[in-house]
Amino acid sequence: MKLIVGLGNPGAEYAKTRHNAGFLLVEKLATQWKAGWNNERKFVAKLAKGSRGGKKILLCEPQTFMNLSGETVAAVKQFYQLPLENILVAVDDADLPLGEIRLRPGGGSGGHHGLDSVAQHLGSKEYARLRLGIGRQNEARQITGHVLGRFSADENVVLEKVLERAGGQLECWLKSGLQKAMSQFNGAVE
Protein backbone atom coordinates (compact mmCIF):
# COMPACT_ATOMS: atom_id res chain seq x y z
CA MET A 1 0.00 0.00 0.00
CA LYS A 2 1.11 3.54 -0.78
CA LEU A 3 0.12 6.50 1.38
CA ILE A 4 -0.25 9.98 -0.14
CA VAL A 5 -0.81 12.65 2.49
CA GLY A 6 -1.95 16.15 1.61
CA LEU A 7 -1.21 18.71 4.31
CA GLY A 8 -3.56 21.55 5.15
CA ASN A 9 -5.91 22.91 7.78
CA PRO A 10 -9.45 21.61 8.31
CA GLY A 11 -12.49 23.85 8.27
CA ALA A 12 -14.33 26.10 5.83
CA GLU A 13 -12.26 29.18 6.72
CA TYR A 14 -9.11 27.45 5.40
CA ALA A 15 -10.64 25.73 2.36
CA LYS A 16 -8.93 26.64 -0.91
CA THR A 17 -6.22 28.72 0.80
CA ARG A 18 -2.61 28.54 -0.36
CA HIS A 19 -1.65 26.63 2.80
CA ASN A 20 -4.12 23.90 1.78
CA ALA A 21 -2.43 23.10 -1.54
CA GLY A 22 -1.75 19.56 -0.25
CA PHE A 23 -5.45 19.05 0.51
CA LEU A 24 -6.38 20.38 -2.93
CA LEU A 25 -4.09 17.84 -4.59
CA VAL A 26 -5.36 14.77 -2.74
CA GLU A 27 -8.96 15.92 -3.23
CA LYS A 28 -8.33 16.12 -6.98
CA LEU A 29 -6.76 12.65 -6.96
CA ALA A 30 -9.69 11.20 -4.98
CA THR A 31 -12.10 12.59 -7.56
CA GLN A 32 -10.06 11.28 -10.52
CA TRP A 33 -9.55 7.88 -8.90
CA LYS A 34 -13.17 7.65 -7.68
CA ALA A 35 -12.05 7.17 -4.08
CA GLY A 36 -14.62 8.25 -1.48
CA TRP A 37 -13.61 10.06 1.70
CA ASN A 38 -14.33 8.74 5.20
CA ASN A 39 -13.73 10.45 8.52
CA GLU A 40 -11.42 8.25 10.59
CA ARG A 41 -11.54 9.40 14.21
CA LYS A 42 -8.81 7.03 15.37
CA PHE A 43 -6.36 8.82 13.05
CA VAL A 44 -7.93 12.30 13.29
CA ALA A 45 -8.03 12.24 9.50
CA LYS A 46 -10.08 11.95 6.37
CA LEU A 47 -9.02 8.88 4.35
CA ALA A 48 -9.89 7.76 0.84
CA LYS A 49 -8.96 4.26 -0.34
CA GLY A 50 -8.40 3.40 -3.97
CA SER A 51 -6.14 1.53 -6.34
CA ARG A 52 -3.98 2.44 -9.32
CA GLY A 53 -2.23 -0.06 -11.54
CA GLY A 54 -2.89 -2.91 -9.13
CA LYS A 55 -1.48 -1.00 -6.12
CA LYS A 56 -3.56 -0.08 -3.09
CA ILE A 57 -3.54 3.65 -2.45
CA LEU A 58 -4.52 5.51 0.68
CA LEU A 59 -5.12 9.26 0.40
CA CYS A 60 -5.02 11.18 3.68
CA GLU A 61 -5.97 14.63 4.94
CA PRO A 62 -4.90 15.07 8.57
CA GLN A 63 -7.58 16.97 10.50
CA THR A 64 -5.19 17.97 13.28
CA PHE A 65 -4.25 21.35 11.79
CA MET A 66 -0.99 21.78 9.92
CA ASN A 67 1.44 21.99 12.83
CA LEU A 68 0.30 18.64 14.27
CA SER A 69 0.05 16.71 10.97
CA GLY A 70 2.77 14.28 12.01
CA GLU A 71 0.53 12.76 14.68
CA THR A 72 -1.86 11.54 11.98
CA VAL A 73 0.85 10.45 9.54
CA ALA A 74 2.63 8.39 12.20
CA ALA A 75 -0.63 6.77 13.37
CA VAL A 76 -1.61 5.77 9.81
CA LYS A 77 1.92 4.52 9.08
CA GLN A 78 1.92 2.38 12.21
CA PHE A 79 -1.60 0.99 11.73
CA TYR A 80 -0.97 -0.06 8.12
CA GLN A 81 2.67 -1.08 8.81
CA LEU A 82 3.97 1.12 5.97
CA PRO A 83 7.67 1.50 5.22
CA LEU A 84 8.88 5.10 4.82
CA GLU A 85 9.48 4.60 1.08
CA ASN A 86 5.71 4.05 0.62
CA ILE A 87 4.81 7.44 2.09
CA LEU A 88 4.60 10.71 0.17
CA VAL A 89 3.58 14.06 1.67
CA ALA A 90 2.26 16.90 -0.54
CA VAL A 91 2.64 20.39 0.87
CA ASP A 92 2.56 24.08 -0.06
CA ASP A 93 5.94 25.83 -0.38
CA ALA A 94 6.28 29.62 -0.27
CA ASP A 95 9.95 29.37 -1.31
CA LEU A 96 8.93 27.98 -4.71
CA PRO A 97 7.20 30.27 -7.20
CA LEU A 98 3.55 29.60 -7.96
CA GLY A 99 3.49 27.13 -10.84
CA GLU A 100 6.51 25.09 -9.78
CA ILE A 101 6.55 21.61 -8.24
CA ARG A 102 9.44 19.73 -6.67
CA LEU A 103 9.44 16.10 -5.56
CA ARG A 104 12.31 14.96 -3.34
CA PRO A 105 13.12 11.68 -1.54
CA GLY A 106 13.76 13.40 1.79
CA GLY A 107 15.48 16.36 3.37
CA GLY A 108 14.73 19.27 5.62
CA SER A 109 11.47 21.08 6.22
CA GLY A 110 12.51 24.45 4.86
CA GLY A 111 10.83 25.94 7.93
CA HIS A 112 7.45 24.35 7.10
CA HIS A 113 5.85 23.40 10.42
CA GLY A 114 3.76 20.62 8.88
CA LEU A 115 6.88 18.90 7.53
CA ASP A 116 8.62 19.48 10.88
CA SER A 117 5.76 17.67 12.62
CA VAL A 118 5.81 14.76 10.16
CA ALA A 119 9.58 14.31 10.53
CA GLN A 120 9.34 14.51 14.33
CA HIS A 121 6.58 11.89 14.58
CA LEU A 122 8.07 9.55 11.97
CA GLY A 123 11.50 9.89 13.57
CA SER A 124 12.99 10.50 10.12
CA LYS A 125 13.31 13.08 7.36
CA GLU A 126 13.64 10.31 4.78
CA TYR A 127 10.15 10.27 3.31
CA ALA A 128 9.14 11.64 -0.08
CA ARG A 129 7.70 15.13 -0.19
CA LEU A 130 6.08 16.94 -3.08
CA ARG A 131 6.34 20.68 -2.70
CA LEU A 132 3.73 22.77 -4.52
CA GLY A 133 4.96 26.32 -5.06
CA ILE A 134 2.69 29.09 -3.79
CA GLY A 135 5.27 31.90 -4.04
CA ARG A 136 5.64 34.93 -1.80
CA GLN A 137 4.32 38.45 -1.93
CA ASN A 138 7.65 39.77 -0.69
CA GLU A 139 10.89 38.47 0.79
CA ALA A 140 9.78 38.78 4.43
CA ARG A 141 9.78 35.56 6.48
CA GLN A 142 6.47 36.46 8.14
CA ILE A 143 4.02 35.23 5.52
CA THR A 144 1.03 34.02 7.53
CA GLY A 145 -1.42 36.34 5.77
CA HIS A 146 -0.20 35.20 2.36
CA VAL A 147 -0.31 31.45 2.97
CA LEU A 148 -3.72 31.63 4.66
CA GLY A 149 -5.09 33.76 1.81
CA ARG A 150 -7.03 32.44 -1.14
CA PHE A 151 -5.72 32.19 -4.69
CA SER A 152 -6.71 35.02 -7.05
CA ALA A 153 -8.57 34.20 -10.28
CA ASP A 154 -5.30 34.36 -12.27
CA GLU A 155 -3.52 32.21 -9.69
CA ASN A 156 -6.33 29.65 -9.84
CA VAL A 157 -5.64 29.14 -13.54
CA VAL A 158 -2.01 28.34 -12.72
CA LEU A 159 -3.04 26.23 -9.71
CA GLU A 160 -5.20 23.97 -11.91
CA LYS A 161 -2.19 23.32 -14.15
CA VAL A 162 -0.05 22.62 -11.08
CA LEU A 163 -2.54 20.14 -9.66
CA GLU A 164 -2.81 18.40 -13.04
CA ARG A 165 0.97 18.11 -13.37
CA ALA A 166 1.41 17.02 -9.74
CA GLY A 167 -1.26 14.36 -10.27
CA GLY A 168 0.66 13.09 -13.28
CA GLN A 169 3.83 13.06 -11.21
CA LEU A 170 2.18 10.96 -8.52
CA GLU A 171 0.86 8.52 -11.14
CA CYS A 172 4.45 8.21 -12.40
CA TRP A 173 5.73 7.69 -8.83
CA LEU A 174 3.24 4.87 -8.32
CA LYS A 175 4.07 3.21 -11.64
CA SER A 176 7.78 3.87 -12.15
CA GLY A 177 9.26 5.10 -8.88
CA LEU A 178 10.57 8.30 -7.35
CA GLN A 179 13.59 8.96 -9.58
CA LYS A 180 11.62 8.81 -12.82
CA ALA A 181 8.81 10.95 -11.34
CA MET A 182 11.37 13.55 -10.25
CA SER A 183 13.22 13.69 -13.57
CA GLN A 184 10.07 13.84 -15.71
CA PHE A 185 7.93 16.27 -13.73
CA ASN A 186 9.95 18.55 -11.39
CA GLY A 187 9.92 22.17 -12.48
CA ALA A 188 7.47 24.80 -13.67
CA VAL A 189 4.21 24.16 -15.48
CA GLU A 190 3.82 25.55 -19.00
Coordinates of N, CA and C in Angstrom, one line a residue:
M1 N 0.8 -1.2 0.0 CA 0.0 0.0 0.0 C 0.9 1.2 0.0
K2 N 0.4 2.2 -0.8 CA 1.1 3.5 -0.8 C 0.2 4.6 -0.1
L3 N 0.8 5.4 0.7 CA 0.1 6.5 1.4 C 0.5 7.9 0.8
I4 N -0.5 8.6 0.3 CA -0.3 10.0 -0.1 C -1.0 10.9 0.8
V5 N -0.2 11.7 1.5 CA -0.8 12.7 2.5 C -0.8 14.1 1.9
G6 N -1.9 14.7 1.9 CA -1.9 16.2 1.6 C -2.0 16.9 2.9
L7 N -1.2 17.9 3.1 CA -1.2 18.7 4.3 C -2.1 20.0 4.1
G8 N -2.7 20.4 5.2 CA -3.6 21.5 5.1 C -4.2 21.7 6.5
N9 N -5.2 22.7 6.6 CA -5.9 22.9 7.8 C -7.4 22.6 7.5
P10 N -8.0 21.9 8.5 CA -9.5 21.6 8.3 C -10.3 22.8 8.5
G11 N -11.5 22.8 8.0 CA -12.5 23.9 8.3 C -12.7 24.8 7.1
A12 N -13.9 25.3 7.0 CA -14.3 26.1 5.8 C -13.5 27.4 5.7
E13 N -13.0 27.9 6.8 CA -12.3 29.2 6.7 C -10.9 29.0 6.1
Y14 N -10.4 27.7 6.0 CA -9.1 27.4 5.4 C -9.2 26.8 4.0
A15 N -10.4 26.4 3.6 CA -10.6 25.7 2.4 C -10.1 26.6 1.2
K16 N -9.4 26.0 0.3 CA -8.9 26.6 -0.9 C -7.9 27.8 -0.6
T17 N -7.3 27.8 0.5 CA -6.2 28.7 0.8 C -4.9 28.1 0.3
R18 N -3.9 29.0 0.1 CA -2.6 28.5 -0.4 C -2.0 27.5 0.5
H19 N -2.2 27.6 1.8 CA -1.7 26.6 2.8 C -2.3 25.2 2.6
N20 N -3.4 25.2 2.0 CA -4.1 23.9 1.8 C -3.9 23.3 0.4
A21 N -2.8 23.7 -0.2 CA -2.4 23.1 -1.5 C -2.3 21.6 -1.5
G22 N -1.8 21.0 -0.4 CA -1.7 19.6 -0.3 C -3.1 18.9 -0.2
F23 N -4.1 19.5 0.5 CA -5.5 19.1 0.5 C -6.0 19.1 -0.9
L24 N -5.8 20.2 -1.6 CA -6.4 20.4 -2.9 C -5.9 19.3 -3.9
L25 N -4.6 18.9 -3.7 CA -4.1 17.8 -4.6 C -4.7 16.5 -4.3
V26 N -4.8 16.1 -3.0 CA -5.4 14.8 -2.7 C -6.9 14.7 -3.0
E27 N -7.5 15.9 -2.9 CA -9.0 15.9 -3.2 C -9.1 15.7 -4.7
K28 N -8.3 16.3 -5.5 CA -8.3 16.1 -7.0 C -8.1 14.7 -7.3
L29 N -7.1 14.1 -6.7 CA -6.8 12.6 -7.0 C -7.9 11.7 -6.6
A30 N -8.6 12.0 -5.4 CA -9.7 11.2 -5.0 C -10.8 11.3 -6.0
T31 N -11.1 12.4 -6.5 CA -12.1 12.6 -7.6 C -11.7 11.8 -8.8
Q32 N -10.5 12.0 -9.3 CA -10.1 11.3 -10.5 C -10.1 9.8 -10.3
W33 N -9.7 9.3 -9.2 CA -9.6 7.9 -8.9 C -10.8 7.3 -8.3
K34 N -11.9 8.1 -8.2 CA -13.2 7.7 -7.7 C -13.0 7.0 -6.3
A35 N -12.3 7.6 -5.5 CA -12.1 7.2 -4.1 C -12.8 8.1 -3.1
G36 N -13.8 7.5 -2.4 CA -14.6 8.2 -1.5 C -14.0 8.5 -0.1
W37 N -14.2 9.7 0.4 CA -13.6 10.1 1.7 C -14.4 9.5 2.9
N38 N -13.7 9.1 3.9 CA -14.3 8.7 5.2 C -13.6 9.5 6.3
N39 N -14.3 9.9 7.3 CA -13.7 10.5 8.5 C -13.3 9.3 9.4
E40 N -12.0 9.3 9.8 CA -11.4 8.2 10.6 C -11.0 8.9 11.9
R41 N -11.8 8.8 12.9 CA -11.5 9.4 14.2 C -10.3 8.9 14.9
K42 N -10.0 7.6 14.7 CA -8.8 7.0 15.4 C -7.5 7.6 14.9
F43 N -7.5 8.2 13.6 CA -6.4 8.8 13.0 C -6.5 10.3 13.1
V44 N -7.6 10.9 13.4 CA -7.9 12.3 13.3 C -7.6 12.7 11.9
A45 N -8.3 12.0 10.9 CA -8.0 12.2 9.5 C -9.2 11.9 8.6
K46 N -9.2 12.4 7.4 CA -10.1 11.9 6.4 C -9.2 11.0 5.5
L47 N -9.7 9.8 5.2 CA -9.0 8.9 4.4 C -9.9 8.5 3.2
A48 N -9.2 8.3 2.0 CA -9.9 7.8 0.8 C -9.0 6.6 0.3
K49 N -9.7 5.4 0.1 CA -9.0 4.3 -0.3 C -9.3 4.0 -1.8
G50 N -8.2 3.7 -2.6 CA -8.4 3.4 -4.0 C -7.3 2.5 -4.5
S51 N -7.2 2.3 -5.8 CA -6.1 1.5 -6.3 C -5.8 2.1 -7.7
R52 N -4.5 2.0 -8.0 CA -4.0 2.4 -9.3 C -3.0 1.4 -9.8
G53 N -3.2 0.9 -11.0 CA -2.2 -0.1 -11.5 C -2.0 -1.3 -10.6
G54 N -3.0 -1.7 -10.0 CA -2.9 -2.9 -9.1 C -2.3 -2.6 -7.8
K55 N -2.0 -1.4 -7.4 CA -1.5 -1.0 -6.1 C -2.6 -0.4 -5.3
K56 N -2.6 -0.7 -4.0 CA -3.6 -0.1 -3.1 C -3.0 1.3 -2.7
I57 N -3.9 2.3 -2.8 CA -3.5 3.6 -2.5 C -4.4 4.2 -1.3
L58 N -3.8 4.9 -0.4 CA -4.5 5.5 0.7 C -4.2 7.0 0.6
L59 N -5.3 7.8 0.4 CA -5.1 9.3 0.4 C -5.5 9.7 1.8
C60 N -4.8 10.7 2.3 CA -5.0 11.2 3.7 C -5.0 12.7 3.8
E61 N -6.0 13.2 4.5 CA -6.0 14.6 4.9 C -6.0 14.7 6.5
P62 N -4.9 14.9 7.1 CA -4.9 15.1 8.6 C -5.9 16.2 9.0
Q63 N -6.6 16.0 10.0 CA -7.6 17.0 10.5 C -7.1 17.6 11.8
T64 N -5.8 17.5 12.0 CA -5.2 18.0 13.3 C -4.7 19.4 13.2
F65 N -4.9 20.1 12.1 CA -4.2 21.4 11.8 C -2.8 21.1 11.4
M66 N -2.3 22.0 10.6 CA -1.0 21.8 9.9 C 0.1 21.4 10.9
N67 N 0.3 22.2 12.0 CA 1.4 22.0 12.8 C 1.5 20.7 13.6
L68 N 0.4 19.9 13.6 CA 0.3 18.6 14.3 C 0.1 17.5 13.3
S69 N 0.3 17.7 12.0 CA 0.1 16.7 11.0 C 0.8 15.4 11.2
G70 N 2.0 15.5 11.8 CA 2.8 14.3 12.0 C 2.1 13.3 12.9
E71 N 1.2 13.7 13.8 CA 0.5 12.8 14.7 C -0.3 11.8 13.8
T72 N -1.0 12.4 12.9 CA -1.9 11.5 12.0 C -1.0 10.7 11.1
V73 N 0.0 11.2 10.5 CA 0.8 10.5 9.5 C 1.5 9.3 10.3
A74 N 2.0 9.5 11.4 CA 2.6 8.4 12.2 C 1.6 7.3 12.6
A75 N 0.4 7.7 13.0 CA -0.6 6.8 13.4 C -1.1 5.9 12.2
V76 N -1.2 6.5 11.0 CA -1.6 5.8 9.8 C -0.5 4.8 9.4
K77 N 0.8 5.4 9.4 CA 1.9 4.5 9.1 C 2.0 3.3 10.0
Q78 N 1.8 3.5 11.3 CA 1.9 2.4 12.2 C 0.8 1.4 12.0
F79 N -0.4 1.9 11.9 CA -1.6 1.0 11.7 C -1.5 0.1 10.5
Y80 N -1.1 0.7 9.4 CA -1.0 -0.1 8.1 C 0.4 -0.7 7.9
Q81 N 1.3 -0.5 8.9 CA 2.7 -1.1 8.8 C 3.4 -0.7 7.5
L82 N 3.4 0.6 7.2 CA 4.0 1.1 6.0 C 5.4 1.5 6.1
P83 N 6.3 1.0 5.2 CA 7.7 1.5 5.2 C 7.7 3.0 4.8
L84 N 8.8 3.7 5.2 CA 8.9 5.1 4.8 C 8.8 5.3 3.3
E85 N 9.4 4.4 2.5 CA 9.5 4.6 1.1 C 8.1 4.5 0.4
N86 N 7.1 4.1 1.2 CA 5.7 4.0 0.6 C 4.9 5.2 1.0
I87 N 5.5 6.2 1.6 CA 4.8 7.4 2.1 C 5.3 8.6 1.3
L88 N 4.3 9.5 0.8 CA 4.6 10.7 0.2 C 3.7 11.8 0.8
V89 N 4.3 12.9 1.1 CA 3.6 14.1 1.7 C 3.6 15.2 0.7
A90 N 2.4 15.7 0.4 CA 2.3 16.9 -0.5 C 2.0 18.1 0.3
V91 N 2.7 19.2 0.0 CA 2.6 20.4 0.9 C 2.9 21.7 0.1
D92 N 2.3 22.8 0.6 CA 2.6 24.1 -0.1 C 4.0 24.5 0.3
D93 N 4.6 25.3 -0.6 CA 5.9 25.8 -0.4 C 6.0 27.3 -0.9
A94 N 6.2 28.2 0.1 CA 6.3 29.6 -0.3 C 7.6 30.0 -0.9
D95 N 8.6 29.1 -0.7 CA 10.0 29.4 -1.3 C 10.0 29.0 -2.8
L96 N 9.0 28.3 -3.3 CA 8.9 28.0 -4.7 C 7.9 28.9 -5.3
P97 N 8.2 29.4 -6.5 CA 7.2 30.3 -7.2 C 5.9 29.5 -7.5
L98 N 4.8 30.2 -7.5 CA 3.6 29.6 -8.0 C 3.7 29.0 -9.4
G99 N 3.3 27.8 -9.5 CA 3.5 27.1 -10.8 C 4.6 26.1 -10.9
E100 N 5.4 26.0 -9.8 CA 6.5 25.1 -9.8 C 6.3 24.0 -8.8
I101 N 6.7 22.7 -9.1 CA 6.6 21.6 -8.2 C 7.9 21.0 -8.1
R102 N 8.2 20.4 -6.9 CA 9.4 19.7 -6.7 C 9.2 18.5 -5.8
L103 N 9.5 17.4 -6.3 CA 9.4 16.1 -5.6 C 10.9 15.7 -5.1
R104 N 11.0 15.4 -3.9 CA 12.3 15.0 -3.3 C 12.1 13.7 -2.5
P105 N 13.2 12.9 -2.3 CA 13.1 11.7 -1.5 C 13.2 11.9 0.0
G106 N 13.6 13.1 0.4 CA 13.8 13.4 1.8 C 14.3 14.8 1.9
G107 N 14.8 15.1 3.1 CA 15.5 16.4 3.4 C 14.8 17.1 4.5
G108 N 15.2 18.4 4.6 CA 14.7 19.3 5.6 C 13.3 19.8 5.3
S109 N 12.8 20.6 6.3 CA 11.5 21.1 6.2 C 11.4 22.4 5.5
G110 N 12.5 23.1 5.4 CA 12.5 24.5 4.9 C 11.7 25.4 5.7
G111 N 11.6 25.1 7.0 CA 10.8 25.9 7.9 C 9.3 25.7 7.9
H112 N 8.9 24.7 7.2 CA 7.5 24.4 7.1 C 7.1 23.5 8.3
H113 N 6.2 24.1 9.1 CA 5.9 23.4 10.4 C 5.1 22.1 10.2
G114 N 4.4 21.9 9.2 CA 3.8 20.6 8.9 C 4.8 19.5 8.6
L115 N 5.8 19.9 7.8 CA 6.9 18.9 7.5 C 7.7 18.6 8.8
D116 N 7.9 19.7 9.6 CA 8.6 19.5 10.9 C 7.9 18.5 11.7
S117 N 6.6 18.6 11.8 CA 5.8 17.7 12.6 C 5.8 16.2 12.1
V118 N 5.7 16.1 10.8 CA 5.8 14.8 10.2 C 7.2 14.1 10.5
A119 N 8.2 14.9 10.3 CA 9.6 14.3 10.5 C 9.7 13.9 12.0
Q120 N 9.2 14.8 12.9 CA 9.3 14.5 14.3 C 8.6 13.2 14.7
H121 N 7.4 13.1 14.2 CA 6.6 11.9 14.6 C 7.0 10.6 13.9
L122 N 7.6 10.7 12.7 CA 8.1 9.6 12.0 C 9.5 9.2 12.5
G123 N 10.1 10.1 13.1 CA 11.5 9.9 13.6 C 12.5 9.9 12.4
S124 N 12.1 10.5 11.3 CA 13.0 10.5 10.1 C 12.6 11.6 9.2
K125 N 13.6 12.1 8.4 CA 13.3 13.1 7.4 C 13.3 12.4 6.0
E126 N 13.5 11.1 6.0 CA 13.6 10.3 4.8 C 12.3 9.7 4.3
Y127 N 11.4 10.6 4.0 CA 10.1 10.3 3.3 C 10.0 11.3 2.2
A128 N 9.3 10.8 1.1 CA 9.1 11.6 -0.1 C 8.2 12.8 0.2
R129 N 8.6 14.0 -0.3 CA 7.7 15.1 -0.2 C 7.6 15.8 -1.5
L130 N 6.4 16.2 -1.8 CA 6.1 16.9 -3.1 C 5.7 18.4 -2.7
R131 N 6.6 19.3 -3.0 CA 6.3 20.7 -2.7 C 5.6 21.4 -3.9
L132 N 4.5 22.0 -3.5 CA 3.7 22.8 -4.5 C 4.0 24.3 -4.3
G133 N 4.6 24.9 -5.2 CA 5.0 26.3 -5.1 C 3.7 27.2 -5.0
I134 N 3.8 28.1 -3.9 CA 2.7 29.1 -3.8 C 3.3 30.5 -3.9
G135 N 4.6 30.6 -3.9 CA 5.3 31.9 -4.0 C 5.1 32.7 -2.8
R136 N 5.7 33.9 -2.9 CA 5.6 34.9 -1.8 C 5.2 36.3 -2.4
Q137 N 4.6 37.1 -1.5 CA 4.3 38.4 -1.9 C 5.6 39.3 -1.8
N138 N 6.4 39.0 -0.9 CA 7.7 39.8 -0.7 C 8.7 38.8 0.0
E139 N 9.8 39.3 0.3 CA 10.9 38.5 0.8 C 10.8 38.3 2.3
A140 N 9.9 38.9 3.0 CA 9.8 38.8 4.4 C 9.5 37.3 4.8
R141 N 10.0 36.9 6.0 CA 9.8 35.6 6.5 C 8.4 35.4 7.1
Q142 N 7.8 36.5 7.6 CA 6.5 36.5 8.1 C 5.4 36.5 7.0
I143 N 4.9 35.3 6.7 CA 4.0 35.2 5.5 C 2.7 34.6 5.8
T144 N 2.3 34.7 7.1 CA 1.0 34.0 7.5 C -0.2 34.5 6.7
G145 N -0.3 35.8 6.5 CA -1.4 36.3 5.8 C -1.4 35.8 4.3
H146 N -0.3 35.7 3.7 CA -0.2 35.2 2.4 C -0.6 33.7 2.3
V147 N 0.0 32.9 3.1 CA -0.3 31.4 3.0 C -1.7 31.1 3.4
L148 N -2.3 31.9 4.3 CA -3.7 31.6 4.7 C -4.7 32.4 3.8
G149 N -4.2 33.1 2.8 CA -5.1 33.8 1.8 C -5.5 32.8 0.7
R150 N -6.5 33.2 0.0 CA -7.0 32.4 -1.1 C -6.3 32.8 -2.4
F151 N -6.3 31.9 -3.4 CA -5.7 32.2 -4.7 C -6.6 33.2 -5.5
S152 N -6.0 34.1 -6.2 CA -6.7 35.0 -7.1 C -7.2 34.2 -8.3
A153 N -8.0 34.9 -9.1 CA -8.6 34.2 -10.3 C -7.4 33.8 -11.2
D154 N -6.4 34.7 -11.4 CA -5.3 34.4 -12.3 C -4.5 33.2 -11.7
E155 N -4.3 33.3 -10.3 CA -3.5 32.2 -9.7 C -4.2 30.9 -9.8
N156 N -5.6 30.9 -9.7 CA -6.3 29.6 -9.8 C -6.1 29.0 -11.2
V157 N -5.9 29.7 -12.2 CA -5.6 29.1 -13.5 C -4.3 28.4 -13.5
V158 N -3.3 29.0 -12.9 CA -2.0 28.3 -12.7 C -2.1 27.1 -11.8
L159 N -2.9 27.3 -10.7 CA -3.0 26.2 -9.7 C -3.6 25.0 -10.4
E160 N -4.6 25.1 -11.2 CA -5.2 24.0 -11.9 C -4.2 23.2 -12.7
K161 N -3.3 24.0 -13.4 CA -2.2 23.3 -14.2 C -1.2 22.6 -13.2
V162 N -0.9 23.2 -12.1 CA 0.0 22.6 -11.1 C -0.6 21.3 -10.6
L163 N -1.9 21.3 -10.2 CA -2.5 20.1 -9.7 C -2.6 19.0 -10.7
E164 N -2.8 19.4 -12.0 CA -2.8 18.4 -13.0 C -1.4 17.8 -13.2
R165 N -0.4 18.6 -13.2 CA 1.0 18.1 -13.4 C 1.4 17.3 -12.2
A166 N 1.1 17.8 -11.0 CA 1.4 17.0 -9.7 C 0.7 15.7 -9.7
G167 N -0.5 15.6 -10.2 CA -1.3 14.4 -10.3 C -0.6 13.4 -11.2
G168 N -0.1 13.9 -12.3 CA 0.7 13.1 -13.3 C 2.0 12.6 -12.7
Q169 N 2.6 13.4 -11.9 CA 3.8 13.1 -11.2 C 3.6 11.9 -10.2
L170 N 2.5 12.0 -9.5 CA 2.2 11.0 -8.5 C 1.8 9.7 -9.2
E171 N 1.1 9.7 -10.3 CA 0.9 8.5 -11.1 C 2.2 7.9 -11.6
C172 N 3.1 8.7 -12.0 CA 4.5 8.2 -12.4 C 5.2 7.6 -11.2
W173 N 5.1 8.2 -10.0 CA 5.7 7.7 -8.8 C 5.2 6.3 -8.5
L174 N 3.9 6.2 -8.6 CA 3.2 4.9 -8.3 C 3.7 3.8 -9.3
K175 N 3.8 4.2 -10.6 CA 4.1 3.2 -11.6 C 5.6 2.9 -11.8
S176 N 6.4 4.0 -11.8 CA 7.8 3.9 -12.1 C 8.8 4.3 -11.1
G177 N 8.3 4.8 -9.9 CA 9.3 5.1 -8.9 C 9.6 6.6 -8.8
L178 N 10.3 6.9 -7.7 CA 10.6 8.3 -7.3 C 11.5 9.0 -8.3
Q179 N 12.6 8.3 -8.7 CA 13.6 9.0 -9.6 C 13.0 9.4 -10.9
K180 N 12.2 8.5 -11.5 CA 11.6 8.8 -12.8 C 10.6 9.9 -12.7
A181 N 9.8 9.9 -11.6 CA 8.8 10.9 -11.3 C 9.5 12.3 -11.1
M182 N 10.6 12.3 -10.5 CA 11.4 13.5 -10.3 C 11.9 14.1 -11.6
S183 N 12.6 13.2 -12.3 CA 13.2 13.7 -13.6 C 12.2 14.1 -14.6
Q184 N 11.0 13.5 -14.7 CA 10.1 13.8 -15.7 C 9.2 15.0 -15.4
F185 N 9.0 15.3 -14.1 CA 7.9 16.3 -13.7 C 8.4 17.5 -12.9
N186 N 9.5 17.4 -12.2 CA 10.0 18.5 -11.4 C 10.1 19.8 -12.3
G187 N 9.7 20.9 -11.8 CA 9.9 22.2 -12.5 C 8.6 22.9 -12.6
A188 N 8.6 23.9 -13.5 CA 7.5 24.8 -13.7 C 6.5 24.2 -14.7
V189 N 5.2 24.5 -14.5 CA 4.2 24.2 -15.5 C 4.3 25.1 -16.7
E190 N 3.8 24.7 -17.8 CA 3.8 25.5 -19.0 C 2.9 26.7 -18.8

